[in-house]
CSV table of C-alpha atoms in Angstrom, one decimal:
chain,number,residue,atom,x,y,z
A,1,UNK,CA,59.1,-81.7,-77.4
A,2,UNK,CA,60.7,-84.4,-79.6
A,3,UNK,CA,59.6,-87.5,-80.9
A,4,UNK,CA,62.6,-89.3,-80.4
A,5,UNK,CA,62.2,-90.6,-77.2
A,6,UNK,CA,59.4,-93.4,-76.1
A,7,UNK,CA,58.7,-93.5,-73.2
A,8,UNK,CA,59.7,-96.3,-71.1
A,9,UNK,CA,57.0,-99.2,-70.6
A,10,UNK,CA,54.5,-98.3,-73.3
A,11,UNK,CA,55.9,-98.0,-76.6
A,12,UNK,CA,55.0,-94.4,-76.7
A,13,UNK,CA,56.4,-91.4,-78.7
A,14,UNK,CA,55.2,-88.2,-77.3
A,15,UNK,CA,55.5,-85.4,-79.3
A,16,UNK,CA,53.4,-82.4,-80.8
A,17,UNK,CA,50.6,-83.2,-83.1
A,18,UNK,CA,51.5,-82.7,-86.8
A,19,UNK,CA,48.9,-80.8,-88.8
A,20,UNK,CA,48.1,-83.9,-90.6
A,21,UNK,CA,46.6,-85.5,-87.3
A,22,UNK,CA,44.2,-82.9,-86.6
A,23,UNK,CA,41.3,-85.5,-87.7
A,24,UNK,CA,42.7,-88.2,-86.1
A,25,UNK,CA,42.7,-85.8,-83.1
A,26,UNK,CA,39.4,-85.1,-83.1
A,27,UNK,CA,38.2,-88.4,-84.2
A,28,UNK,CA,39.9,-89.3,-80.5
A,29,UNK,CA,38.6,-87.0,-78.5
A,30,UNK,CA,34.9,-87.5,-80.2
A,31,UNK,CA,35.4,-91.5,-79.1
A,32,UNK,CA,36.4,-90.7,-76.0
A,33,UNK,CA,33.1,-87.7,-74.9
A,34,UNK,CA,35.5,-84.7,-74.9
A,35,UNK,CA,33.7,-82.6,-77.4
A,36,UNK,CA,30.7,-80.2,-77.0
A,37,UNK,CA,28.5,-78.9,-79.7
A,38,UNK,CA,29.6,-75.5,-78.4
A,39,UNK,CA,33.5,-76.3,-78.5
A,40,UNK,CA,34.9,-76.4,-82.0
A,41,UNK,CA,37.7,-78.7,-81.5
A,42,UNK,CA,39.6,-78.0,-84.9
A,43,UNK,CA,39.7,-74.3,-83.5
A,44,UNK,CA,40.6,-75.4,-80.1
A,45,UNK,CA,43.4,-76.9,-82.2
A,46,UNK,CA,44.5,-74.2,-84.4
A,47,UNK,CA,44.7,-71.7,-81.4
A,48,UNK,CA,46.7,-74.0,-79.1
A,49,UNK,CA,49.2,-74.3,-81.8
A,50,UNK,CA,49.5,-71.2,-82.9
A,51,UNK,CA,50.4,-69.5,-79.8
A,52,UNK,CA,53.8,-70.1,-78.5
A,53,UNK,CA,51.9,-70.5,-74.6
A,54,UNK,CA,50.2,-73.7,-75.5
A,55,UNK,CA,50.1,-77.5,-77.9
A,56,UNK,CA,48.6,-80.3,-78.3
A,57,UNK,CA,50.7,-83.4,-77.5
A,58,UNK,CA,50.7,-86.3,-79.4
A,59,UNK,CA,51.3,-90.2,-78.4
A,60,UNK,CA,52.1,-92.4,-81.0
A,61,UNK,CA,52.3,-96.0,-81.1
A,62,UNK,CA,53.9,-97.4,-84.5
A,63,UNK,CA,53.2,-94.4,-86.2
A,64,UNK,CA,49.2,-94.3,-85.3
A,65,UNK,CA,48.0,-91.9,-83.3
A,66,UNK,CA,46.5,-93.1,-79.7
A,67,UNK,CA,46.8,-90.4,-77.3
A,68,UNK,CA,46.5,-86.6,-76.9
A,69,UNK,CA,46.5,-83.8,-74.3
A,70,UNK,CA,46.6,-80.1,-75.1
A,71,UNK,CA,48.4,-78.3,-72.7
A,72,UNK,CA,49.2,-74.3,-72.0
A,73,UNK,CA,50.2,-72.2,-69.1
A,74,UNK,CA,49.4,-68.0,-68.7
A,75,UNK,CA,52.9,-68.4,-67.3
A,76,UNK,CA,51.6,-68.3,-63.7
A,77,UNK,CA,48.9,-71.6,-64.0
A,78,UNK,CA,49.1,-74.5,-66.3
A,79,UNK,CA,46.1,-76.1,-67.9
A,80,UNK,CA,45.5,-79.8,-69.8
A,81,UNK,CA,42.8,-80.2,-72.1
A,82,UNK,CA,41.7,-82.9,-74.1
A,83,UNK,CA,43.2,-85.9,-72.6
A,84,UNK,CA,42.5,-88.7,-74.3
A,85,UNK,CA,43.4,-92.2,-74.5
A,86,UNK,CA,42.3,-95.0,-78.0
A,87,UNK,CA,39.6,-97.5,-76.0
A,88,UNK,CA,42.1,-100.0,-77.3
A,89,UNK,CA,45.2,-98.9,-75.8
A,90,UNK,CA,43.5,-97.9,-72.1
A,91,UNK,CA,45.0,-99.0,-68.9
A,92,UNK,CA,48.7,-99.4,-70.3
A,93,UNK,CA,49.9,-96.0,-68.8
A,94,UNK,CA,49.4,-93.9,-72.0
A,95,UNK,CA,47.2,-91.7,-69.9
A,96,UNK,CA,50.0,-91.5,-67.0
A,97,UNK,CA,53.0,-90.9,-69.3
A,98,UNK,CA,51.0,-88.0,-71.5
A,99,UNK,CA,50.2,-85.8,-68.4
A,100,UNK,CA,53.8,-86.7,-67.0
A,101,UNK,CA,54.6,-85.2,-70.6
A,102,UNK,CA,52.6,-82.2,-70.1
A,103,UNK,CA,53.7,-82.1,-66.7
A,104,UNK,CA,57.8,-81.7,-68.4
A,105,UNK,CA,56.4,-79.5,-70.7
A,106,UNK,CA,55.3,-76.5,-68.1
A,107,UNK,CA,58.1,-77.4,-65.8
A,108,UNK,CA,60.2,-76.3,-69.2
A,109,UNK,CA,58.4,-73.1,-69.0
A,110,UNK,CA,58.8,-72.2,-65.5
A,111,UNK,CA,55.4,-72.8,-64.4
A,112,UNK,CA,54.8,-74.1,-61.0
A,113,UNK,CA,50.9,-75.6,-61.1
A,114,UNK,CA,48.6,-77.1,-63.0
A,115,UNK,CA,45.1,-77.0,-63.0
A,116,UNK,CA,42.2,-79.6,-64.5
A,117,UNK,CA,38.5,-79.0,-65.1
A,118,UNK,CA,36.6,-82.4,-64.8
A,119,UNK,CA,32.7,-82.8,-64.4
A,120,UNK,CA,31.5,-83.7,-61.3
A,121,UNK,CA,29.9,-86.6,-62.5
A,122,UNK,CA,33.3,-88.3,-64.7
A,123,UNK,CA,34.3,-90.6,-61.3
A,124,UNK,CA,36.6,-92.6,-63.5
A,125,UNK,CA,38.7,-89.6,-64.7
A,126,UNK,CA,38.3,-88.1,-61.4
A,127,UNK,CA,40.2,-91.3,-59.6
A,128,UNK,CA,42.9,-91.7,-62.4
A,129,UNK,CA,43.6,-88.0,-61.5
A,130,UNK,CA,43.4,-88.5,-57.7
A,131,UNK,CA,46.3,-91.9,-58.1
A,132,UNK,CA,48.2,-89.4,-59.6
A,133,UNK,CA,48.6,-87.3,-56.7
A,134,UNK,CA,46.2,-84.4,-58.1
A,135,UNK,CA,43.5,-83.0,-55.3
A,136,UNK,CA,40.2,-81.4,-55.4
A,137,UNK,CA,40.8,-77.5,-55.3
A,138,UNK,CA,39.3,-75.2,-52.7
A,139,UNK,CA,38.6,-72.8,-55.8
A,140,UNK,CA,35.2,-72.5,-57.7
A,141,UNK,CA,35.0,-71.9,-61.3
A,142,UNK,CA,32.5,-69.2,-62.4
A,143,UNK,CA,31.9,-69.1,-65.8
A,144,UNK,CA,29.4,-66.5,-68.2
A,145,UNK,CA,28.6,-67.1,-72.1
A,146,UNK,CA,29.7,-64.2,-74.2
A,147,UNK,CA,28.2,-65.0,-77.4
């Protein structure tokens, strides 16, 4: 994905975060309740960009760094991560355009759904994902701590 293009009605240039942004990254997703002490985001970071199945997507607005959404597929199911939005710059469609950009991004790939984790409890994230046409899944997530 190129930087080149903004996209249309935000002033936004989507592209994949640079190595330098890492701590702006993180920084972000700190502000915004994405981390967990048992989720170190730098490594989150450095796996999703060193395999050629996932990245982290930046949104850039006159060269600062105001979005983010790390996305990745196992080919069959595609999966965001991390989406995240600057206070500042919230409810001006940066949200929208990055998952329509992670959205382009597995479509590239051939992959033909996308998948979400939210808590049950984040209402806010859960209805900016519902006007977007996601639903609720039938599945349930079962999960065990190998450490």
């Amino acid at each position: 994905m190129s930087d080149a293009a903004t996209t249309p009605g935000t002033g936004l240039a989507i592209g994949d975060l640079a190595r330098d942004e890492i701590a702006a990254a993180v920084a972000l997703w700190t502000a915004a309740g994405l981390t967990r002490p048992w989720n170190d985001p730098n490594a989150d970071i450095d796996l999703a960009l060193a395999s050629p199945g996932s990245t982290v997507l930046a949104g850039r607005r006159d060269g600062r760094l105001v979005a983010t959404a790390m996305v990745g597929s196992d080919g069959h199911r595609g999966w965001v991560y991390y989406l995240a939005v600057a206070q500042d710059c919230r409810g001006q469609g940066l949200g929208k355009a990055m998952m329509a950009a992670c959205e382009a991004w597995l479509k590239a790939r051939g992959v033909p759904k996308l998948h979400l984790l939210v808590r049950r409890d984040n209402a806010g994230v859960i209805e900016f994902y519902d006007r977007l046409g996601y639903e609720v899944s039938d599945s349930l997530m079962l999960m065990r701590w190998l450490k």
